[in-house]
PDB file of C-alpha atoms in Angstrom:
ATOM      1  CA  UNK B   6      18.086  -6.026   2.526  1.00 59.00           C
ATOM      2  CA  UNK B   7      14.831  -4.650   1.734  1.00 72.00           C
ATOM      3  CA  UNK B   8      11.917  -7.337   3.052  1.00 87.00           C
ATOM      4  CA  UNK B   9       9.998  -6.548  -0.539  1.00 92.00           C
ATOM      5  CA  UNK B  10      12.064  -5.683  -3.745  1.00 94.00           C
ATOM      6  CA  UNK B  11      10.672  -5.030  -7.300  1.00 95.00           C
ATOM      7  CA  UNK B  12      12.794  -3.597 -10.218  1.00 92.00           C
ATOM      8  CA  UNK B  13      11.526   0.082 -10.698  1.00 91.00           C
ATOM      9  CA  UNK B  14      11.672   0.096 -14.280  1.00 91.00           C
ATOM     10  CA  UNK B  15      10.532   1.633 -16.279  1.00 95.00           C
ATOM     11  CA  UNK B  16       9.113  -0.838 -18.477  1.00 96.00           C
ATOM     12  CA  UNK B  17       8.546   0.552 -21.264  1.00 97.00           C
ATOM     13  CA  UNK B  18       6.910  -1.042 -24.237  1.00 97.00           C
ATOM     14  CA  UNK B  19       4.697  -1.029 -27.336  1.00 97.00           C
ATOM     15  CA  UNK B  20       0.666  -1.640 -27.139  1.00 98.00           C
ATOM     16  CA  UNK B  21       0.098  -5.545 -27.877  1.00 98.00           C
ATOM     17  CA  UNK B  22       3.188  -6.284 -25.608  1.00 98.00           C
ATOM     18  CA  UNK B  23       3.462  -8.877 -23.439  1.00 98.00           C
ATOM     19  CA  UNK B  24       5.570  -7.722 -20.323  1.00 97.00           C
ATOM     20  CA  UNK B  25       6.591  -9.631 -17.101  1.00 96.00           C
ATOM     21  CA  UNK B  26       7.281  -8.392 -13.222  1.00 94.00           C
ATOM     22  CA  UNK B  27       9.160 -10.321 -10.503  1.00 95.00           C
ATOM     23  CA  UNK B  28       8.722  -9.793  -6.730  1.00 95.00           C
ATOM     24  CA  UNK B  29      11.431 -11.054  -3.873  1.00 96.00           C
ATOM     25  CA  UNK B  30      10.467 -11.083  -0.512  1.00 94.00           C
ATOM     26  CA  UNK B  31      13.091 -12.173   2.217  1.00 91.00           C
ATOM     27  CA  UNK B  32      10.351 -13.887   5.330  1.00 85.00           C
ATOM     28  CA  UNK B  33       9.645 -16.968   4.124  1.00 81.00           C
ATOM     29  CA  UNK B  34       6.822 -16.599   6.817  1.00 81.00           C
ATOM     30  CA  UNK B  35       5.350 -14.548   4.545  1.00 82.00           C
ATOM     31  CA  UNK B  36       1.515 -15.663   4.160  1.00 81.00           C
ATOM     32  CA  UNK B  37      -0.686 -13.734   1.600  1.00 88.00           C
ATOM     33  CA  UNK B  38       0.276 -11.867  -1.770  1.00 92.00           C
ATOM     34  CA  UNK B  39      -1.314  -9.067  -3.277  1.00 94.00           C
ATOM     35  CA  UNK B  40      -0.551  -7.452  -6.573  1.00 96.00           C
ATOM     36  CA  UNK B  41      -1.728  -3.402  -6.821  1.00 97.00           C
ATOM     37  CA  UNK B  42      -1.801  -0.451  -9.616  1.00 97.00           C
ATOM     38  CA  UNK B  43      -0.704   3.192  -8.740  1.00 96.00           C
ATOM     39  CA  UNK B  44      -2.004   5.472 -10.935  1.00 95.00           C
ATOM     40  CA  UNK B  45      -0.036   8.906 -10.579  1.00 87.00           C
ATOM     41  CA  UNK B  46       0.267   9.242  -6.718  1.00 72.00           C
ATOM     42  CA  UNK B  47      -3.469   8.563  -6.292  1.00 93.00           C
ATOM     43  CA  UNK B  48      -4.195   5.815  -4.087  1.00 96.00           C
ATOM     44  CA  UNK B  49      -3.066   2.161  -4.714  1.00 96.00           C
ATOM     45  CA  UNK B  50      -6.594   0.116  -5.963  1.00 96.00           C
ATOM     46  CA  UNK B  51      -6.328  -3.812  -6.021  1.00 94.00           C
ATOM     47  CA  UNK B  52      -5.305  -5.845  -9.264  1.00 96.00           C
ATOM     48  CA  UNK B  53      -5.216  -9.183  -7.720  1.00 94.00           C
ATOM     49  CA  UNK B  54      -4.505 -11.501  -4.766  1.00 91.00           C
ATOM     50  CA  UNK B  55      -1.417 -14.133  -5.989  1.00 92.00           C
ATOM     51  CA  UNK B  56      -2.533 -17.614  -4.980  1.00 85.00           C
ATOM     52  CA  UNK B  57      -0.170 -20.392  -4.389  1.00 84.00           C
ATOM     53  CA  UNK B  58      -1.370 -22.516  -7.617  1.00 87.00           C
ATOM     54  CA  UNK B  59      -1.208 -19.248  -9.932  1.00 88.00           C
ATOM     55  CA  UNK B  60      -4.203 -17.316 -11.102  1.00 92.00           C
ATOM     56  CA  UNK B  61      -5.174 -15.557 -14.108  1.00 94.00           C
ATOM     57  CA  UNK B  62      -8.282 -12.542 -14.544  1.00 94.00           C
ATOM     58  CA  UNK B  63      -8.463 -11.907 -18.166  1.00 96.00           C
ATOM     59  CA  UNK B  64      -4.621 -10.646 -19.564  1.00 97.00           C
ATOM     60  CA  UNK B  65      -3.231 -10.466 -16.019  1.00 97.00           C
ATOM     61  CA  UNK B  66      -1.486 -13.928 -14.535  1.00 97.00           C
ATOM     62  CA  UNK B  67       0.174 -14.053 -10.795  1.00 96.00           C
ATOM     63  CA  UNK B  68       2.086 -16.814  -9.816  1.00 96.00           C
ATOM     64  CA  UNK B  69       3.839 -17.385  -6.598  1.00 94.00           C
ATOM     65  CA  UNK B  70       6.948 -19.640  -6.213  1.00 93.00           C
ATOM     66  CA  UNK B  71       6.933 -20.119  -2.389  1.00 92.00           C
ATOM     67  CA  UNK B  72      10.863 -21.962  -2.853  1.00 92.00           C
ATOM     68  CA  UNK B  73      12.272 -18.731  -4.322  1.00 93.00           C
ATOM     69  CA  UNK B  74      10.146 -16.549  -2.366  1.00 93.00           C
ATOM     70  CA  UNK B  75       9.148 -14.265  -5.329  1.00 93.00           C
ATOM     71  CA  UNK B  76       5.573 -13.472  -7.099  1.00 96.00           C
ATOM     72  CA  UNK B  77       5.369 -12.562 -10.696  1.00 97.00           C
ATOM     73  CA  UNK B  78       3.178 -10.778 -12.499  1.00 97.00           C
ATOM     74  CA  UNK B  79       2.054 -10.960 -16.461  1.00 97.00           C
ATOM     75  CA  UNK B  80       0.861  -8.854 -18.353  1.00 98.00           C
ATOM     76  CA  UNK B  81      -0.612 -10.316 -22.037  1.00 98.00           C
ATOM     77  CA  UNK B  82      -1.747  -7.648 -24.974  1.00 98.00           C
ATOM     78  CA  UNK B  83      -0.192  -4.482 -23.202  1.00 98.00           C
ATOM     79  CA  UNK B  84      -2.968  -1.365 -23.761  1.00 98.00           C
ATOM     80  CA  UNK B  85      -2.211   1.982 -23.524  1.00 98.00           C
ATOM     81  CA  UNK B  86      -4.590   1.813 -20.292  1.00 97.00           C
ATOM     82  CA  UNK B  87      -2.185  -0.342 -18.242  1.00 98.00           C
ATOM     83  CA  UNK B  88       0.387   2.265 -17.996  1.00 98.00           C
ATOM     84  CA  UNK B  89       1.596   2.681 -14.372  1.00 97.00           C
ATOM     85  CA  UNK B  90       3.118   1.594 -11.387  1.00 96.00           C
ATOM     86  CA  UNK B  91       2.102  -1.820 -10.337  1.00 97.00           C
ATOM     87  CA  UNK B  92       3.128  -2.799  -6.195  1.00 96.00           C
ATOM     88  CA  UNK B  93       3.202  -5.962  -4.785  1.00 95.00           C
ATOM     89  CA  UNK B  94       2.254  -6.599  -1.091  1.00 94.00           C
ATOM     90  CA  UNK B  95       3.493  -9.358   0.974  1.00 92.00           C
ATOM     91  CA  UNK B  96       1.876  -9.888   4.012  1.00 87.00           C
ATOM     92  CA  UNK B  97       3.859 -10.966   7.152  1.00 78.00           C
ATOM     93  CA  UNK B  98       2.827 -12.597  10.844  1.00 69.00           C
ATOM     94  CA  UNK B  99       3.803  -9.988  13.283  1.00 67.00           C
ATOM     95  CA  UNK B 100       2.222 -10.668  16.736  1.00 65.00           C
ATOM     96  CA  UNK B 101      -0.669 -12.779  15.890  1.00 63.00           C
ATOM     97  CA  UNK B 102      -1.498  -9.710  13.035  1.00 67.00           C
ATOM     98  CA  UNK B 103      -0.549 -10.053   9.240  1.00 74.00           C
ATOM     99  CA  UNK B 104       1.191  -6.816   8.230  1.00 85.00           C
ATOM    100  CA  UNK B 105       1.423  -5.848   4.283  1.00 90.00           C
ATOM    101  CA  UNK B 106       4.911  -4.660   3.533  1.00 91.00           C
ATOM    102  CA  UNK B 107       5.333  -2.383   0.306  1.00 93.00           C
ATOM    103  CA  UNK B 108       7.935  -3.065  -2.643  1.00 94.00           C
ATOM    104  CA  UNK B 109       8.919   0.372  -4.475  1.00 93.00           C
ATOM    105  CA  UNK B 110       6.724  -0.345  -7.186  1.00 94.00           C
ATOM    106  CA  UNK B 111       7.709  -1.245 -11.137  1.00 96.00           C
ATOM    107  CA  UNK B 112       6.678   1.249 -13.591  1.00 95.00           C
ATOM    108  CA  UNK B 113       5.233   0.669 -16.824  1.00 97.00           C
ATOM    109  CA  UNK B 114       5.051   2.713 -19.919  1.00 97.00           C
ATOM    110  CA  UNK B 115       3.082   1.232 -22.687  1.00 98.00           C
ATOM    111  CA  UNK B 116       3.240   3.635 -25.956  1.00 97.00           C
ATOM    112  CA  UNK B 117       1.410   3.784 -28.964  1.00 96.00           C
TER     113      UNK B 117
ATOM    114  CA  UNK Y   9     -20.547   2.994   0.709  1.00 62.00           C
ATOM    115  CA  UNK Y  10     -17.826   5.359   1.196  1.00 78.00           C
ATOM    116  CA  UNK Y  11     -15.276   2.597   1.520  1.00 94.00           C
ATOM    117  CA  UNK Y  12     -12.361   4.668   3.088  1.00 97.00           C
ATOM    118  CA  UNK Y  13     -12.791   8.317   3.629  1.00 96.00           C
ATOM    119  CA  UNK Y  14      -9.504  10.471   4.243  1.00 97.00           C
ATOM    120  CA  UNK Y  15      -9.499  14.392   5.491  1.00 96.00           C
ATOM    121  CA  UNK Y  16      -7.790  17.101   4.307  1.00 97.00           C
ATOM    122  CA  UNK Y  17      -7.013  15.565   0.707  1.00 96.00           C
ATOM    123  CA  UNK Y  18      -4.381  18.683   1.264  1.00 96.00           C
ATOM    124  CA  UNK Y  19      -2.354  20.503   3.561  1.00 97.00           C
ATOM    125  CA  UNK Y  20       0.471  23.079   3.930  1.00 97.00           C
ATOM    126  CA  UNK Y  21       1.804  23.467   7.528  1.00 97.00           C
ATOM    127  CA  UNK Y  22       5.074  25.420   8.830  1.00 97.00           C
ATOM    128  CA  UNK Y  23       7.444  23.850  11.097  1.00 98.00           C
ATOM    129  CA  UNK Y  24       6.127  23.357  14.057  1.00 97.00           C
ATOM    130  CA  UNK Y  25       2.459  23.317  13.889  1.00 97.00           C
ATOM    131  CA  UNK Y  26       0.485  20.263  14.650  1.00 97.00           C
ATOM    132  CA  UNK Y  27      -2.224  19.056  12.602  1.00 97.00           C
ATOM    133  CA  UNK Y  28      -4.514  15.915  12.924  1.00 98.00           C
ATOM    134  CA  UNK Y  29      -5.559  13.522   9.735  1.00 98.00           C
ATOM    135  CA  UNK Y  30      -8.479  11.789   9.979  1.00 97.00           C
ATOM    136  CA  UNK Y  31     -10.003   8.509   8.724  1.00 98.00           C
ATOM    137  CA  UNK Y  32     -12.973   6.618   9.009  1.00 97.00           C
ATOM    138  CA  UNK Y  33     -14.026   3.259   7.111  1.00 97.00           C
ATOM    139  CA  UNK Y  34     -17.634   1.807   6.912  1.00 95.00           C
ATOM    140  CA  UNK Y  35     -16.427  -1.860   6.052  1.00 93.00           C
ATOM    141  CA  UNK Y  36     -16.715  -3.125   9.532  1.00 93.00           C
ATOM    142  CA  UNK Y  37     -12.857  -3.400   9.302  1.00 92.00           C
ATOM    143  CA  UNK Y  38     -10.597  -4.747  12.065  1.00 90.00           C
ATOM    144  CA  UNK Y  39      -7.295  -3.392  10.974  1.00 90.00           C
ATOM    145  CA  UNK Y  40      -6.386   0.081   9.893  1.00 94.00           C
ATOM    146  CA  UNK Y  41      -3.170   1.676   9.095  1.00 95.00           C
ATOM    147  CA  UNK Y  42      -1.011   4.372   8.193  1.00 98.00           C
ATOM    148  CA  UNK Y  43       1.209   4.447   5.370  1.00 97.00           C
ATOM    149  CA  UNK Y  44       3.460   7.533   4.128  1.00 97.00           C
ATOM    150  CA  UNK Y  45       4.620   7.647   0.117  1.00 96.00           C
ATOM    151  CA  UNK Y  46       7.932   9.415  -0.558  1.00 93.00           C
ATOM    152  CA  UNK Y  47       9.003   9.388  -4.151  1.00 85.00           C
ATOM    153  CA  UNK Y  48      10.948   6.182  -4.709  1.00 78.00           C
ATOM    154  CA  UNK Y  49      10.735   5.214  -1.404  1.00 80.00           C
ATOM    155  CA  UNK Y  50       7.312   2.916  -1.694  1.00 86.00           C
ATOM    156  CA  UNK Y  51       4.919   3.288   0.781  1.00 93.00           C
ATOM    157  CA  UNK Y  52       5.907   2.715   4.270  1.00 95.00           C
ATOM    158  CA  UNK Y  53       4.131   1.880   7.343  1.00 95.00           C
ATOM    159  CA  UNK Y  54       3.879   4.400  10.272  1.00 97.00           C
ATOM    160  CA  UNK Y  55       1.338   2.763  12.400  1.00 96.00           C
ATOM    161  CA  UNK Y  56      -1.144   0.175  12.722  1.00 94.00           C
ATOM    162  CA  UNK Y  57      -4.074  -1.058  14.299  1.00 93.00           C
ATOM    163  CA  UNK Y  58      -5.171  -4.639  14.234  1.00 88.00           C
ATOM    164  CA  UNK Y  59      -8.277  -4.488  16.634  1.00 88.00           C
ATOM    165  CA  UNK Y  60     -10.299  -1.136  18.267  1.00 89.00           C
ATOM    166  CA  UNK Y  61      -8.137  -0.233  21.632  1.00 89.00           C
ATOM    167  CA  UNK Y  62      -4.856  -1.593  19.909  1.00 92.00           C
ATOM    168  CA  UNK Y  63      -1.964   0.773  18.023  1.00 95.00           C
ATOM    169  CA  UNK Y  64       1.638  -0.818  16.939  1.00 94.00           C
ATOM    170  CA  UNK Y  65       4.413   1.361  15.387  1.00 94.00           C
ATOM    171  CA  UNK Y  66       5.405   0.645  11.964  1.00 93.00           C
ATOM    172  CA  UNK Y  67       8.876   1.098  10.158  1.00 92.00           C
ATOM    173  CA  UNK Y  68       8.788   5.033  10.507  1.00 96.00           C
ATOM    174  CA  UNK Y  69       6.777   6.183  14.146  1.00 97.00           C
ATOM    175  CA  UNK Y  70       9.162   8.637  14.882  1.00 97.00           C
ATOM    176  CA  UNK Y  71       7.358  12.003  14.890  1.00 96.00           C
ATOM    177  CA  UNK Y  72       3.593  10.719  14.541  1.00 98.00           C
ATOM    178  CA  UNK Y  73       0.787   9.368  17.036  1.00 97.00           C
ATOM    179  CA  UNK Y  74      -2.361   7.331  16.105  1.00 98.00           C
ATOM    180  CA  UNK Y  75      -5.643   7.187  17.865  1.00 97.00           C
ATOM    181  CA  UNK Y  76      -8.138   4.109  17.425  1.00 96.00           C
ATOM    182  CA  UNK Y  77     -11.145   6.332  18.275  1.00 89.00           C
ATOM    183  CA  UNK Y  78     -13.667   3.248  17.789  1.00 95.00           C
ATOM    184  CA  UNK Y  79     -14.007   0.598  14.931  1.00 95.00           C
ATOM    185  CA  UNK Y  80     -14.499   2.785  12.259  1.00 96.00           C
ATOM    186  CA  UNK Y  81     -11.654   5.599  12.986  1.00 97.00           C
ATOM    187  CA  UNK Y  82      -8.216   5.784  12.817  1.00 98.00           C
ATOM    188  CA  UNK Y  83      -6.635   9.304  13.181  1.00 98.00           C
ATOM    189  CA  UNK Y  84      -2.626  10.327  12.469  1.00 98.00           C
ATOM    190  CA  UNK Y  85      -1.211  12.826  14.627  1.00 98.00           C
ATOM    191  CA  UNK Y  86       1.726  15.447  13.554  1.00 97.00           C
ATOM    192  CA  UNK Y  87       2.331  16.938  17.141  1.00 94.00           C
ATOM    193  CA  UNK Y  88       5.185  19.562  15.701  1.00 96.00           C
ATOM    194  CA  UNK Y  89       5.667  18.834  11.878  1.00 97.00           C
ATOM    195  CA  UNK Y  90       9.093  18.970  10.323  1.00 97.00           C
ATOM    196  CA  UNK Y  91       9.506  19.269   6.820  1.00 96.00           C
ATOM    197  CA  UNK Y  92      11.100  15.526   6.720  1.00 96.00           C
ATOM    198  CA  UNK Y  93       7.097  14.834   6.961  1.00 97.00           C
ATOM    199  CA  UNK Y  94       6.278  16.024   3.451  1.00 97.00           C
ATOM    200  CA  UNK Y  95       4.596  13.237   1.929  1.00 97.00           C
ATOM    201  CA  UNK Y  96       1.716  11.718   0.558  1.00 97.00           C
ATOM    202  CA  UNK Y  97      -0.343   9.809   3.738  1.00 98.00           C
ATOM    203  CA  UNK Y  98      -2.702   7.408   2.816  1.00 98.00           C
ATOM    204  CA  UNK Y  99      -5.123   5.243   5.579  1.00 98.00           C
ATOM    205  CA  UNK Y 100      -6.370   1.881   4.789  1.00 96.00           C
ATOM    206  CA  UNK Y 101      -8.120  -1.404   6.445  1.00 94.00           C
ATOM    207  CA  UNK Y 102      -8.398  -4.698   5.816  1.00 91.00           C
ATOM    208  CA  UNK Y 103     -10.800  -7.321   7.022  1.00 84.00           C
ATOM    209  CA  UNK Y 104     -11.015  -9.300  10.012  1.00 64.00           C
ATOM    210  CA  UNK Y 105      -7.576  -9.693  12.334  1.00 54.00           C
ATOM    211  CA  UNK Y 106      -5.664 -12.860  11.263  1.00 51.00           C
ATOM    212  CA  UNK Y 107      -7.447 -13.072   7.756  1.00 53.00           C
ATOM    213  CA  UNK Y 108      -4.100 -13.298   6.416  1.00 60.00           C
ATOM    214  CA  UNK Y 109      -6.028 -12.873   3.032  1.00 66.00           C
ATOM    215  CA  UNK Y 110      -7.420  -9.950   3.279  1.00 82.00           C
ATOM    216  CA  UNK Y 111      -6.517  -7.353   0.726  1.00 88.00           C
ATOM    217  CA  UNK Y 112      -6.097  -3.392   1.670  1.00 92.00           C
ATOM    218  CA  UNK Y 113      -8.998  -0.621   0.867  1.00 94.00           C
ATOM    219  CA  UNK Y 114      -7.053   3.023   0.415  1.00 96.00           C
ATOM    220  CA  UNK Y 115      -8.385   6.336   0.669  1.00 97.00           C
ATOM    221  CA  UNK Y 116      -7.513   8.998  -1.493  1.00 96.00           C
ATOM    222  CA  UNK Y 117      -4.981   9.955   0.627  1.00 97.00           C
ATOM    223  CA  UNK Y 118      -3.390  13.698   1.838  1.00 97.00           C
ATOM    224  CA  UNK Y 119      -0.699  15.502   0.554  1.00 96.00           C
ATOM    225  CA  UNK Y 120       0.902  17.345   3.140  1.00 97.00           C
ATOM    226  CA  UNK Y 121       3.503  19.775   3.158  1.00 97.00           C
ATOM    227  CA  UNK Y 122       5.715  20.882   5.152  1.00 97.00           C
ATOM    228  CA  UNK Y 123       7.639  24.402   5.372  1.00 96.00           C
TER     229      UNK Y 123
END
């Protein structure tokens, strides 16, 4: 079993949308979560940190339930502008270091 | 502020050639890494470093070295590419060891292939 797993997608849905993303990590060591966009291979930029009360900046909401071990992510008012492929990061202890581990990535399409 | 700077942004090598990427931050970063993007494989770690002096394999070493030069660089080293080692490489780093809140800072990354 893969330590990170996200649903590829693609999501694909109209502008205005609101559109959800789940995140299942198997250490339940795991210590810090992190929510990224992809645009087009270009490097991965940072959408958010998920914090273990939930969070919110602007349309975007993370939560983390720590009993299920996933992280969601929610996406209010879909623009055209959110289109692409949005990673989560889980980072786990490994030798007194935290290392971030990868899911695939969930893509989104949102059209017109 | 450059952030993190990545060179080549591209590269074609034939089997067997070696070739060096190189990366430098100017974040005053403890931790740098390595990650490799294959399409719908995620990105996957090759090798870290969580202080200068100190290098730990990843999920996929085989076939790469790393340097910690000093603080700021981190190289990747293809000592006879294959062309399983197409890919998109990207270096990042992330604050201070243990900070188990630190986010990642990317460069642009290099696409390499292989022939």
């Amino acid at each position: 079993r893969k330590e990170v797993e996200q649903d590829p997608g693609p999501f694909n849905v109209p502008e205005g949308a609101t559109v959800a993303f789940n995140c299942t990590y198997s250490n339940s060591a795991s210590q810090s979560f992190f929510w990224y966009r992809q645009d087009c291979r270009k490097e991965p930029k940072l959408l958010m940190s998920v914090y273990s009360s939930g969070n919110e900046d602007g349309r975007f909401t993370a939560q983390l339930n720590r009993a299920s071990q996933y992280i969601s992510l929610l996406i209010r008012d879909s623009k055209l502008s959110d289109s692409a492929t949005y990673l989560c990061v889980v980072n786990g202890a490994s030798g007194g270091s935290y290392i971030p581990t990868f899911g695939r990535g969930t893509s989104l399409i949102v059209h017109p | 502020n450059a952030g993190v700077t990545q060179t080549p942004k591209f590269q074609v090598l034939k089997t067997g050639q070696s070739m060096t990427l190189q990366c430098a931050q100017d974040m005053n970063h403890n931790s740098m890494y390595w990650y490799r993007q294959d399409p719908g494989m995620g990105l996957r770690l090759i090798y870290y470093s969580a202080s200068e002096g100190t290098t730990d394999k990843g999920e996929v070493p085989n076939g790469y070295n790393v340097s910690r030069l000093n603080k700021r660089e981190f190289s990747l080293r293809l000592e006879s590419a294959a062309p399983s080692q197409t890919s998109v490489y990207f270096c990042a780093s992330s604050g201070d060891r243990g900070t188990r809140g630190s986010p990642l800072h990317f460069g642009n990354g290099t696409r390499l292939t292989v022939t």
